[in-house]
Amino acid sequence: MNPTRKIFRAGSLPAFFMLFISFALNVPAFAAAEFEAAAKVNAADLAPASAPASESKAPVLSPEDEDMLDQISRKAFDFFVQEADRKTGLVKDRANNFKRGAGNSPASIASTGFALTAWGVGAERGWIDRGTATELARRTLRYFLDEAPQEHGFFYHFLNFRTGARVKNSELSPIDTMLLLAGVLFAAEYFQDAEIESLAQKIYERVDWPWMMHGGDTLALAWSPEDGFSKYRWDHYSESMLMYLMAIGSPTHPIPAESWKKILRPVGSYGGYHVIQMPPLFTHQYSHIWVDFRNKNDGYADYFQNSVNATLANRQFCIDNAKHFSTYGPDSWGLTASEGPFGYKAYGAPPGWAQHDGTVAPTACGSSIVFTPQESLACLRHFYNDLKDDLWGQYGFSDAFNLEKKWFSDQALAIDQGPLLLMIENYRTGLIWKTMAKNPYLNDALEKVGFKPGAKEVPWTEPPTADAAFIPEGIRVDGFLKDWPQSKAIVLDASSREGGSITDNKDLKAEVRFAWSQEALYFSIIVTDDSLVLRRHGQQIWQDDLVEIYVDPQGDGLRWKDDDDFQIGFRPDDEDDGVQVWSWFQGTNEPLDNEIAARAFTDQNGYVMEGGIRWTFLGLDPRGIDSVKLSIAVHDVDKDRSEGKVHWFFRNEDGLERFNLGTVKLRKPAA
């Protein structure tokens, strides 16, 4: 069985995994108020680094490339015919690419959504009789309206291929319901059949999107009868763009258009490309299959150009690491969620994080053909001409391969064959884009969230600065803040949210100040937090309510886990007004007693903390510097299992796990 991609998709990588990565790496994000502000930054039009397919003309391809794309598309299409149940229309999640009938895969609703779209492509190209395709779509929609198990219009991710019953404890999945609905709405527009149109309308209108919000600003990751709603949410940029458009455009159960702005959009860079970071390439592809985002923006970003940049950054990362992995190269690239030598993994490239072991998936470069036509065609040619003996089967390319491990997958996955087929069709004819452009609900949603014509670069703001007051005699670190000068505070609240859920200022808000003497750098922080969780010790304190300070003494970018840089955690202790301290990059708290002092007081409203870090511990001499690069973050864990995090500034730039921080200026004493 193909593990649900939500293990690494959003609700924060996307879910628990993304939350873990986000909380561990302190990734920057934009949402709500920042969305409005960022919309005014860097508004210059862009010339794509690799020109997208023409919006009005079919691409000019060599006969060899035409034939190759025909073969890749036709083989991928065959999956959605051969692996579909003729009665229900359910389509298997995966199949053996070399042995017909092998395996016992369940069906997935995502596979079926891709199939409903694929059958239209097949009818258009004459690979299936149009009447047969229409009847397949009709039966499938009847089944999902009348028989498939559902709650509030949402469907379970995996179903028994023959009976349609829920498989084990499969979750009720809003993202996979979205992929199914994409096919449902496409079928209604494409086949122009009265019954299909009626069935599609009823299936779409039945989905109770506000129910899946579960009282929050964003959609819950999932629901199950056993566990209820997941504590994680679809609150980070990902393939969920289309899901939100469907929810906002619903004619019966819409969610507020403001939900669009609640999605966090952390921006980073790799190889000179600025990208809303989400490392697996599929997250930059799925929504673009059914919505033509070319030459339009929502006031924040041009998401088509963002996907161009994400693809080029992904390719560049493979080129940069070709000396370590023989699979990688200028024409052999593409990291996305896929099979690997050690199981299914969320492979991806920076900015953000990177998970990779030399495994490449053909769907990654191929499904980006609309974004990077030249690079993707060269990549597909290499796979098709040079690796066909090991990689090519009854459904075209197998899922992935790794030359380092001498491993080739024998599986074809619907959620990878589908995007490959459909994006190639969009590149060649724009069929899916043109068909879905007729849908009034998606058009209405695009208007509601503010899309307008024109390209727009993702925001790239200057790192913030703050002043540290000079205190000649230093500060007595006792937690009382009585000897602190009045100065402008750094305010961290929901508008500074990096991840998780923050309901209001009572849930989490912080005011931070810095000061310095010739001996130490000091900080004070007043945290409003109505539900303190203080349980762990040592290096595990990151799982509690705590303050983190990141310091880049050399000012050359904080390198993750580099012992020349610092990630220091301060967790208040409600028993003795002390503070648990840990310095992760150094892997210890033992030297901190003489190098770091901290005190805190807690009450029912939160805590006050004061701390000092000796310059000698940071390897700095304040006489030779006028500023220090650092950032501060506050982690909030509530007793109801929800968590959130706010940060000052922490942006992944120009390398894997290299981060730019804010600047604290050391106000010098008067002469």
XYZ file of C-alpha atoms in Angstrom:
671
model
C 0.000 0.000 0.000
C 1.219 3.480 -0.791
C 1.555 5.376 2.502
C -0.587 8.496 2.518
C 1.443 11.467 1.439
C -0.047 13.491 4.257
C 2.679 12.020 6.466
C 4.919 14.588 4.835
C 2.437 17.020 3.378
C 1.200 19.971 4.958
C -0.833 20.610 7.927
C 2.664 21.431 8.273
C 4.617 18.994 5.803
C 3.345 18.598 5.551
C 1.686 17.017 8.680
C 3.599 15.900 11.740
C 6.812 15.641 9.723
C 6.455 19.183 8.425
C 5.626 20.488 11.864
C 8.701 18.754 13.221
C 10.901 20.186 10.477
C 9.355 23.629 10.866
C 9.671 23.675 14.641
C 13.184 22.278 14.563
C 14.487 24.591 11.843
C 12.418 27.676 12.695
C 11.335 28.242 9.095
C 9.995 31.740 8.333
C 6.435 32.136 7.129
C 3.985 34.706 5.862
C 0.258 34.764 6.555
C -2.614 37.154 7.282
C -1.160 40.621 7.979
C 2.151 39.716 6.354
C 0.227 38.583 3.275
C -1.110 42.105 2.853
C 2.253 43.743 3.479
C 4.160 41.349 1.251
C 1.724 42.019 -1.554
C 3.243 45.492 -1.809
C 6.862 44.275 -1.944
C 8.848 43.407 -5.063
C 6.014 43.834 -7.502
C 8.181 43.842 -10.612
C 7.159 41.571 -13.451
C 9.401 38.579 -14.046
C 10.966 36.999 -17.084
C 10.749 33.258 -16.368
C 14.116 31.552 -16.014
C 12.770 28.869 -18.319
C 9.936 30.094 -20.491
C 6.580 28.365 -19.845
C 4.608 26.757 -22.632
C 2.878 29.306 -24.832
C -0.597 30.311 -23.687
C -1.883 30.455 -27.243
C 0.248 28.179 -29.403
C 1.162 24.528 -29.213
C 4.893 23.922 -28.674
C 7.034 23.035 -31.653
C 8.509 19.605 -30.983
C 10.835 17.410 -32.970
C 9.293 14.210 -34.387
C 11.384 12.250 -31.873
C 10.050 14.268 -28.924
C 6.487 14.012 -30.242
C 6.820 10.257 -30.413
C 8.389 10.054 -26.954
C 5.627 12.134 -25.361
C 3.026 10.037 -27.179
C 4.526 6.854 -25.767
C 4.903 8.187 -22.219
C 1.360 9.561 -22.207
C -0.280 6.525 -23.763
C 1.406 4.101 -21.373
C 0.474 6.235 -18.359
C -3.104 6.409 -19.656
C -3.234 2.619 -19.848
C -2.822 2.465 -16.065
C -6.143 4.260 -15.592
C -7.947 1.830 -17.871
C -6.313 -1.456 -16.919
C -6.335 -0.777 -13.169
C -9.919 0.547 -12.988
C -12.925 -1.442 -11.810
C -15.508 -1.310 -14.578
C -18.447 -1.305 -12.166
C -17.426 1.346 -9.638
C -14.718 3.242 -11.512
C -12.389 2.833 -8.534
C -8.739 2.838 -9.580
C -5.910 1.060 -7.801
C -3.349 3.082 -5.927
C -0.464 1.201 -7.577
C 0.367 -1.761 -9.777
C 3.371 -3.869 -10.746
C 4.786 -2.299 -13.895
C 6.083 -5.582 -15.291
C 3.556 -8.237 -14.234
C -0.080 -7.773 -15.184
C -2.469 -8.599 -12.382
C 0.267 -8.807 -9.752
C -0.318 -7.359 -6.302
C -3.419 -6.591 -4.326
C -3.411 -2.828 -4.029
C -6.404 -0.968 -2.634
C -8.048 1.741 -4.643
C -7.477 5.350 -3.699
C -9.831 8.243 -4.237
C -6.879 10.328 -5.516
C -6.156 7.687 -8.182
C -9.788 7.837 -9.234
C -9.682 11.626 -9.544
C -6.678 11.369 -11.837
C -8.510 8.655 -13.802
C -11.601 10.806 -14.379
C -9.332 13.408 -15.954
C -7.187 10.862 -17.793
C -10.221 9.318 -19.499
C -10.959 12.711 -21.036
C -7.392 12.952 -22.339
C -7.716 9.427 -23.767
C -10.978 10.292 -25.504
C -9.448 13.453 -26.955
C -6.480 11.512 -28.344
C -8.495 8.556 -29.591
C -7.028 6.046 -27.123
C -10.488 5.193 -25.864
C -13.873 5.475 -27.495
C -15.560 8.654 -26.287
C -18.753 6.800 -25.476
C -16.834 4.268 -23.387
C -15.013 7.036 -21.534
C -18.293 8.832 -20.900
C -19.885 5.688 -19.499
C -16.877 5.025 -17.256
C -17.137 8.535 -15.855
C -20.905 8.205 -15.422
C -20.601 4.943 -13.458
C -17.850 6.347 -11.290
C -19.832 9.430 -10.325
C -22.923 7.326 -9.597
C -20.855 5.183 -7.286
C -19.390 8.118 -5.369
C -22.737 9.829 -5.007
C -24.722 6.781 -3.919
C -22.425 4.083 -2.542
C -18.905 5.149 -1.528
C -18.570 5.591 2.269
C -18.407 9.285 3.178
C -18.893 11.726 6.020
C -20.104 15.257 5.357
C -19.217 14.697 1.682
C -15.583 13.736 2.339
C -14.297 10.317 1.315
C -11.849 7.867 2.856
C -8.397 7.853 1.317
C -8.187 4.114 0.570
C -11.030 1.807 -0.422
C -11.171 -1.894 -1.174
C -10.768 -2.181 -4.922
C -13.602 -4.720 -5.292
C -16.052 -3.864 -2.512
C -15.431 -0.151 -2.024
C -15.228 -0.619 1.759
C -12.920 1.566 3.825
C -9.475 -0.032 4.101
C -8.382 -0.610 7.712
C -8.237 2.734 9.536
C -7.876 4.862 6.435
C -8.516 8.528 7.209
C -11.238 10.763 5.859
C -8.999 12.862 3.654
C -9.804 16.408 2.507
C -6.757 16.582 0.209
C -7.534 13.297 -1.514
C -11.204 14.264 -1.689
C -9.969 17.380 -3.492
C -8.075 15.263 -6.043
C -11.200 13.190 -6.595
C -13.332 16.329 -6.964
C -10.875 17.748 -9.492
C -11.626 14.743 -11.692
C -15.349 14.973 -10.961
C -15.523 18.637 -12.003
C -13.338 18.009 -15.049
C -15.651 15.192 -16.175
C -18.668 17.490 -15.857
C -17.050 20.149 -18.032
C -15.417 17.838 -20.559
C -18.020 15.175 -21.367
C -20.959 17.591 -21.566
C -23.321 14.830 -20.448
C -26.444 15.883 -18.548
C -26.305 13.044 -16.024
C -22.586 13.485 -15.371
C -23.131 17.202 -14.836
C -25.942 16.527 -12.365
C -23.991 13.872 -10.481
C -20.897 16.064 -10.297
C -22.920 18.991 -8.981
C -24.433 16.880 -6.208
C -21.087 15.345 -5.175
C -19.430 18.761 -5.007
C -22.313 20.491 -3.254
C -22.483 17.786 -0.578
C -18.968 18.508 0.727
C -19.277 20.336 4.053
C -16.020 22.296 4.014
C -16.722 24.325 7.211
C -17.106 21.058 9.138
C -13.531 20.102 8.182
C -12.286 23.439 9.541
C -13.222 22.197 13.037
C -13.505 25.685 14.450
C -10.181 26.911 13.057
C -9.057 29.248 10.302
C -7.751 26.443 8.078
C -8.831 22.947 7.098
C -7.958 20.035 9.370
C -5.478 17.524 8.016
C -7.892 14.594 8.363
C -10.690 12.985 10.377
C -11.379 9.421 11.431
C -14.158 7.774 13.464
C -11.547 6.455 15.872
C -9.592 9.648 16.562
C -11.772 12.506 15.382
C -10.055 15.511 13.813
C -6.282 15.571 13.439
C -4.566 18.228 15.534
C -2.606 19.197 12.411
C -3.914 21.427 9.662
C -3.434 22.286 6.020
C -1.856 25.578 7.034
C 1.381 25.597 4.975
C 1.725 26.262 1.272
C 1.433 22.974 -0.619
C -0.736 21.210 -3.192
C -3.675 22.324 -1.031
C -4.103 25.534 -3.095
C -6.729 23.809 -5.240
C -8.477 22.425 -2.146
C -8.890 25.925 -0.740
C -10.195 27.254 -4.045
C -12.772 24.457 -4.145
C -13.784 25.167 -0.550
C -14.026 28.933 -1.031
C -15.939 28.529 -4.291
C -18.454 25.980 -2.963
C -22.024 27.028 -3.838
C -23.457 25.317 -0.734
C -20.831 25.074 2.034
C -18.130 27.704 1.396
C -15.399 28.660 3.811
C -14.348 32.318 4.218
C -12.101 33.694 1.484
C -9.851 34.966 4.306
C -8.764 31.368 4.892
C -6.577 31.713 1.801
C -4.448 34.268 3.624
C -4.069 32.081 6.713
C -1.878 29.636 4.801
C 1.779 30.082 5.730
C 4.054 30.795 2.789
C 7.676 30.625 3.990
C 10.082 31.948 1.371
C 13.661 30.783 0.951
C 16.223 30.479 -1.809
C 18.478 27.909 -3.379
C 20.746 28.322 -6.382
C 19.613 31.920 -6.705
C 15.921 30.971 -7.034
C 13.444 32.508 -4.584
C 10.772 29.949 -3.706
C 7.852 29.455 -1.353
C 9.471 26.485 0.243
C 7.970 23.015 0.173
C 10.686 20.566 -0.881
C 8.873 17.673 -2.672
C 8.139 18.750 -6.255
C 4.632 17.269 -6.357
C 3.491 20.019 -3.975
C 4.334 22.574 -6.675
C 2.579 20.580 -9.409
C -0.768 19.133 -8.332
C -2.895 22.298 -8.140
C -1.464 23.477 -11.465
C -2.835 20.408 -13.265
C -6.400 21.725 -13.113
C -5.909 25.491 -12.662
C -3.962 27.602 -15.137
C -2.070 29.982 -12.855
C 0.007 31.507 -15.664
C 0.314 35.291 -15.742
C -1.798 35.915 -12.658
C -1.163 36.661 -9.000
C -3.166 37.054 -5.803
C -1.307 40.136 -4.581
C 1.279 37.960 -2.885
C 2.854 35.802 -5.571
C 2.722 34.414 -9.084
C 2.404 30.731 -8.187
C 3.217 29.514 -11.682
C 6.552 31.333 -11.606
C 7.071 30.025 -8.088
C 6.729 26.481 -9.454
C 9.200 27.336 -12.221
C 11.670 28.453 -9.555
C 10.994 25.434 -7.351
C 11.664 23.093 -10.276
C 14.884 24.860 -11.233
C 16.066 24.864 -7.608
C 15.292 21.136 -7.383
C 17.274 20.483 -10.554
C 20.169 22.655 -9.357
C 20.342 20.752 -6.081
C 20.705 17.497 -8.029
C 23.438 19.026 -10.202
C 25.255 20.309 -7.117
C 25.168 16.853 -5.535
C 26.041 14.860 -8.663
C 29.565 14.313 -7.353
C 28.081 12.353 -4.460
C 25.247 10.493 -6.230
C 25.661 8.974 -9.673
C 21.902 9.158 -10.365
C 21.972 12.971 -10.344
C 22.953 15.249 -13.203
C 21.736 18.048 -15.509
C 19.482 15.554 -17.326
C 18.773 13.240 -14.386
C 16.966 15.069 -11.632
C 13.673 15.341 -9.821
C 13.144 14.832 -6.090
C 9.568 14.244 -4.987
C 7.627 11.855 -2.795
C 8.186 8.420 -4.294
C 9.310 4.865 -3.833
C 12.945 4.461 -2.808
C 15.369 1.662 -1.980
C 14.208 1.821 1.647
C 10.506 2.456 1.148
C 8.256 5.340 0.269
C 9.814 8.687 1.269
C 9.182 12.404 1.036
C 12.172 13.168 -1.158
C 12.695 16.854 -1.765
C 15.218 19.631 -2.327
C 15.829 22.978 -0.618
C 14.972 25.667 0.198
C 13.610 24.364 3.458
C 14.957 20.936 4.118
C 16.154 18.141 1.868
C 15.591 14.419 2.075
C 17.521 12.569 -0.578
C 19.622 9.463 -1.082
C 20.241 9.486 -4.835
C 16.680 8.446 -5.762
C 15.064 10.172 -8.748
C 11.440 9.876 -9.878
C 10.649 10.454 -13.590
C 7.311 12.032 -12.653
C 9.166 14.854 -10.868
C 10.885 16.314 -13.916
C 8.195 15.154 -16.365
C 5.260 16.694 -14.476
C 7.132 20.014 -14.434
C 7.203 20.152 -18.241
C 4.835 23.145 -18.256
C 7.254 25.021 -15.971
C 10.607 24.003 -17.473
C 9.966 22.602 -20.957
C 13.562 22.412 -22.163
C 14.980 20.962 -18.971
C 12.112 18.498 -18.540
C 12.274 17.280 -22.139
C 16.023 16.684 -21.815
C 15.424 14.759 -18.612
C 12.669 12.616 -20.136
C 14.846 11.889 -23.181
C 17.579 10.584 -20.887
C 15.206 8.298 -19.005
C 13.490 7.156 -22.200
C 16.585 6.581 -24.333
C 19.202 5.507 -21.791
C 17.335 3.735 -18.968
C 14.451 2.116 -20.796
C 15.640 -1.456 -20.260
C 15.346 -1.128 -16.480
C 12.718 1.583 -16.070
C 10.100 1.004 -18.768
C 7.142 -1.328 -18.336
C 3.516 -1.806 -19.295
C 2.591 1.609 -17.835
C 5.673 3.481 -18.986
C 8.208 4.663 -16.450
C 8.377 2.848 -13.132
C 8.087 5.091 -10.139
C 11.755 5.779 -9.316
C 15.330 4.538 -9.490
C 18.655 4.862 -7.687
C 21.836 4.034 -9.582
C 23.949 4.260 -6.424
C 21.974 1.390 -4.897
C 21.476 -0.371 -8.252
C 17.758 -0.179 -7.513
C 14.825 0.274 -9.906
C 11.239 0.306 -8.695
C 8.914 -2.247 -10.248
C 5.856 -0.190 -9.268
C 3.697 2.288 -11.163
C 1.825 4.692 -8.846
C -1.372 6.389 -9.932
C -0.546 9.635 -8.123
C 2.671 9.867 -10.182
C 1.479 8.498 -13.532
C -1.529 10.825 -13.409
C 0.374 14.118 -13.085
C 2.867 12.975 -15.728
C 0.098 12.273 -18.241
C -1.957 15.374 -17.461
C 0.884 17.880 -17.337
C 2.272 16.623 -20.637
C -1.197 17.157 -22.104
C -1.361 20.678 -20.680
C 2.043 21.387 -22.197
C 0.989 20.112 -25.618
C -2.605 21.330 -25.869
C -3.702 22.966 -22.588
C -6.687 20.583 -22.556
C -7.191 20.348 -18.783
C -6.580 24.059 -18.246
C -9.009 25.067 -21.004
C -11.657 22.644 -19.783
C -11.468 23.686 -16.129
C -11.417 27.380 -17.054
C -15.140 26.942 -17.747
C -15.903 26.017 -14.132
C -17.781 28.915 -12.508
C -16.990 27.898 -8.920
C -13.232 27.899 -9.330
C -13.415 31.161 -11.268
C -15.475 32.665 -8.456
C -12.950 31.479 -5.868
C -10.020 32.926 -7.825
C -11.787 36.276 -7.836
C -12.692 36.102 -4.139
C -9.092 35.525 -3.035
C -7.862 38.390 -5.192
C -6.258 36.936 -8.309
C -5.608 39.442 -11.063
C -3.551 39.446 -14.283
C 0.193 39.913 -14.125
C 3.307 38.267 -12.767
C 4.639 39.012 -9.297
C 7.790 37.893 -7.548
C 7.499 36.248 -4.140
C 8.266 38.740 -1.361
C 11.925 39.028 -0.440
C 12.151 41.416 2.485
C 15.285 42.751 4.147
C 16.122 41.104 7.487
C 14.812 43.182 10.407
C 16.984 45.098 12.867
C 16.597 45.898 16.549
C 18.650 47.922 19.012
C 20.372 46.602 22.125
C 20.853 49.228 24.833
C 24.308 49.552 26.405
C 24.318 48.906 30.170
C 27.867 49.664 31.439
C 27.445 47.866 34.754
C 25.594 44.941 33.200
C 22.250 43.506 34.314
C 21.555 41.427 37.409
C 19.796 38.370 35.967
C 17.044 37.823 38.538
C 13.906 37.847 36.383
C 12.527 41.136 37.738
C 13.425 43.386 34.748
C 13.718 46.361 37.095
C 17.074 47.448 35.723
C 16.037 47.304 32.057
C 15.854 50.603 30.160
C 12.663 51.463 28.357
C 13.136 50.668 24.675
C 11.132 49.504 21.700
C 10.235 45.830 21.979
C 10.163 43.191 19.277
C 6.546 41.964 19.307
C 5.873 38.363 18.346
C 2.230 37.349 17.915
C -0.035 35.515 15.490
C 1.266 37.674 12.641
C 4.721 36.194 13.356
C 3.402 32.623 13.297
C 5.813 30.082 11.897
C 3.619 27.039 12.312
C 0.854 25.406 14.261
C -2.170 27.194 15.667
C -2.317 30.477 17.587
C -5.846 31.596 18.345
C -5.242 35.026 19.897
C -2.859 37.067 22.058
C -3.887 35.140 25.177
C -2.828 31.932 23.494
C 0.619 33.315 22.620
C 2.247 36.725 22.457
C 5.756 37.868 23.364
C 7.624 41.143 23.841
C 11.410 40.893 23.509
C 14.210 43.345 24.308
C 17.996 43.103 24.074
C 20.775 44.876 25.959
C 24.509 44.432 26.334
C 27.559 45.151 28.387
C 31.219 44.427 27.779
C 30.641 41.079 29.502
C 27.405 39.707 28.030
C 24.481 39.962 25.650
C 21.194 40.137 27.580
C 17.597 39.459 26.657
C 14.266 39.911 28.402
C 10.980 38.471 27.275
C 7.428 38.774 28.541
C 5.341 35.856 27.232
C 1.570 35.691 27.377
C 0.587 32.011 27.307
C -2.630 30.752 28.891
C -1.640 27.073 28.978
C 1.902 26.295 30.096
C 3.363 22.823 29.468
C 6.705 22.356 31.266
C 7.626 18.693 31.556
C 10.858 17.790 29.804
C 14.537 18.168 30.524
C 17.802 18.318 28.624
C 17.715 18.250 24.858
C 13.982 17.361 24.879
C 12.880 20.765 26.175
C 12.091 21.811 22.576
C 8.846 19.852 22.997
C 7.682 22.215 25.795
C 6.878 25.893 26.041
C 10.212 27.608 25.616
C 12.248 30.434 24.143
C 14.923 29.739 21.525
C 17.739 32.108 20.612
C 19.720 31.503 17.427
C 23.085 33.234 17.024
C 25.335 33.455 13.956
C 28.520 34.971 15.425
C 30.415 35.153 12.120
C 27.467 36.766 10.327
C 27.925 34.420 7.353
C 24.647 32.572 7.747
C 23.703 30.136 10.492
C 24.588 26.600 9.423
C 22.330 24.035 10.980
C 24.154 22.006 13.669
C 27.414 23.850 13.025
C 29.155 24.142 16.413
C 30.325 27.639 15.466
C 26.656 28.719 15.513
C 24.092 28.469 18.289
C 20.545 27.294 18.952
C 20.015 27.818 22.680
C 16.754 26.844 24.361
C 15.402 28.396 27.575
C 12.494 26.589 29.227
C 10.969 28.195 32.333
C 10.733 26.017 35.424
C 7.591 26.684 37.464
C 8.962 25.035 40.609
C 11.976 27.152 41.568
C 11.939 30.155 39.189
C 14.854 28.572 37.395
C 15.307 27.904 33.700
C 16.189 24.710 31.884
C 18.871 25.564 29.279
C 20.209 23.517 26.372
C 22.545 24.378 23.484
C 21.709 21.891 20.733
C 24.485 22.512 18.234
C 27.011 21.969 21.006
C 25.023 18.975 22.282
C 25.262 19.862 25.941
C 24.210 22.097 28.810
C 27.265 21.404 30.984
C 29.348 24.505 30.194
C 26.313 26.764 30.348
C 26.293 27.290 34.126
C 29.259 29.637 33.890
C 28.458 31.028 30.451
C 24.689 31.581 30.517
C 22.451 32.896 33.293
C 18.649 32.853 33.164
C 15.694 33.288 35.537
C 11.958 33.129 34.944
C 8.698 33.573 36.817
C 5.508 31.826 35.726
C 1.851 32.434 36.496
C -1.526 31.593 34.994
C -0.998 34.170 32.228
C 2.439 33.061 31.033
C 5.974 33.890 32.144
C 8.663 36.547 32.369
C 12.229 35.543 31.552
C 15.554 37.273 31.690
C 18.878 35.929 30.490
C 22.471 36.745 29.720
C 24.977 35.015 27.414
C 28.670 35.758 27.841
C 30.361 37.097 24.733
C 33.186 34.617 25.345
C 30.737 31.716 24.960
C 29.700 33.096 21.566
C 33.333 33.646 20.586
C 32.810 37.390 20.194
C 34.510 40.511 21.511
C 31.996 43.381 21.662
C 34.813 45.902 21.250
C 35.308 44.731 17.673
C 31.690 44.549 16.457
C 28.721 46.871 16.173
C 26.006 44.237 15.673
C 25.249 40.544 16.004
C 23.142 38.322 13.758
C 20.472 36.482 15.739
C 16.836 35.497 15.923
C 14.442 34.583 18.693
C 11.480 32.218 18.660
C 8.797 31.165 21.148
C 7.275 27.689 21.117
C 3.794 27.160 22.586
C 2.420 23.746 23.562
C -1.121 23.633 24.947
C -2.721 20.972 27.094
C -5.214 20.156 24.334
C -2.252 18.906 22.181
C -2.268 21.955 19.909
C 0.995 23.802 19.382
C 2.270 26.875 17.643
C 5.428 28.861 17.164
C 6.290 32.498 16.515
C 9.656 33.789 15.367
C 11.450 37.023 14.556
C 13.360 36.158 11.368
C 14.921 32.904 10.146
C 15.179 32.459 6.366
C 16.814 29.601 4.463
C 19.097 31.170 1.848
C 21.716 30.131 -0.678
C 22.375 26.623 0.513
C 21.079 23.597 2.314
C 20.369 24.414 5.965
C 21.962 27.858 5.828
C 19.823 30.546 7.449
C 19.878 34.329 7.477
C 18.906 35.930 10.784
C 17.893 39.363 11.993
C 20.406 41.956 13.171
C 20.703 43.324 16.702
C 22.667 46.575 16.688
C 24.808 47.279 19.742
C 24.113 50.853 20.715
C 27.481 52.233 21.694
C 28.089 54.228 24.884
C 28.229 57.969 24.516
C 31.750 59.280 23.925
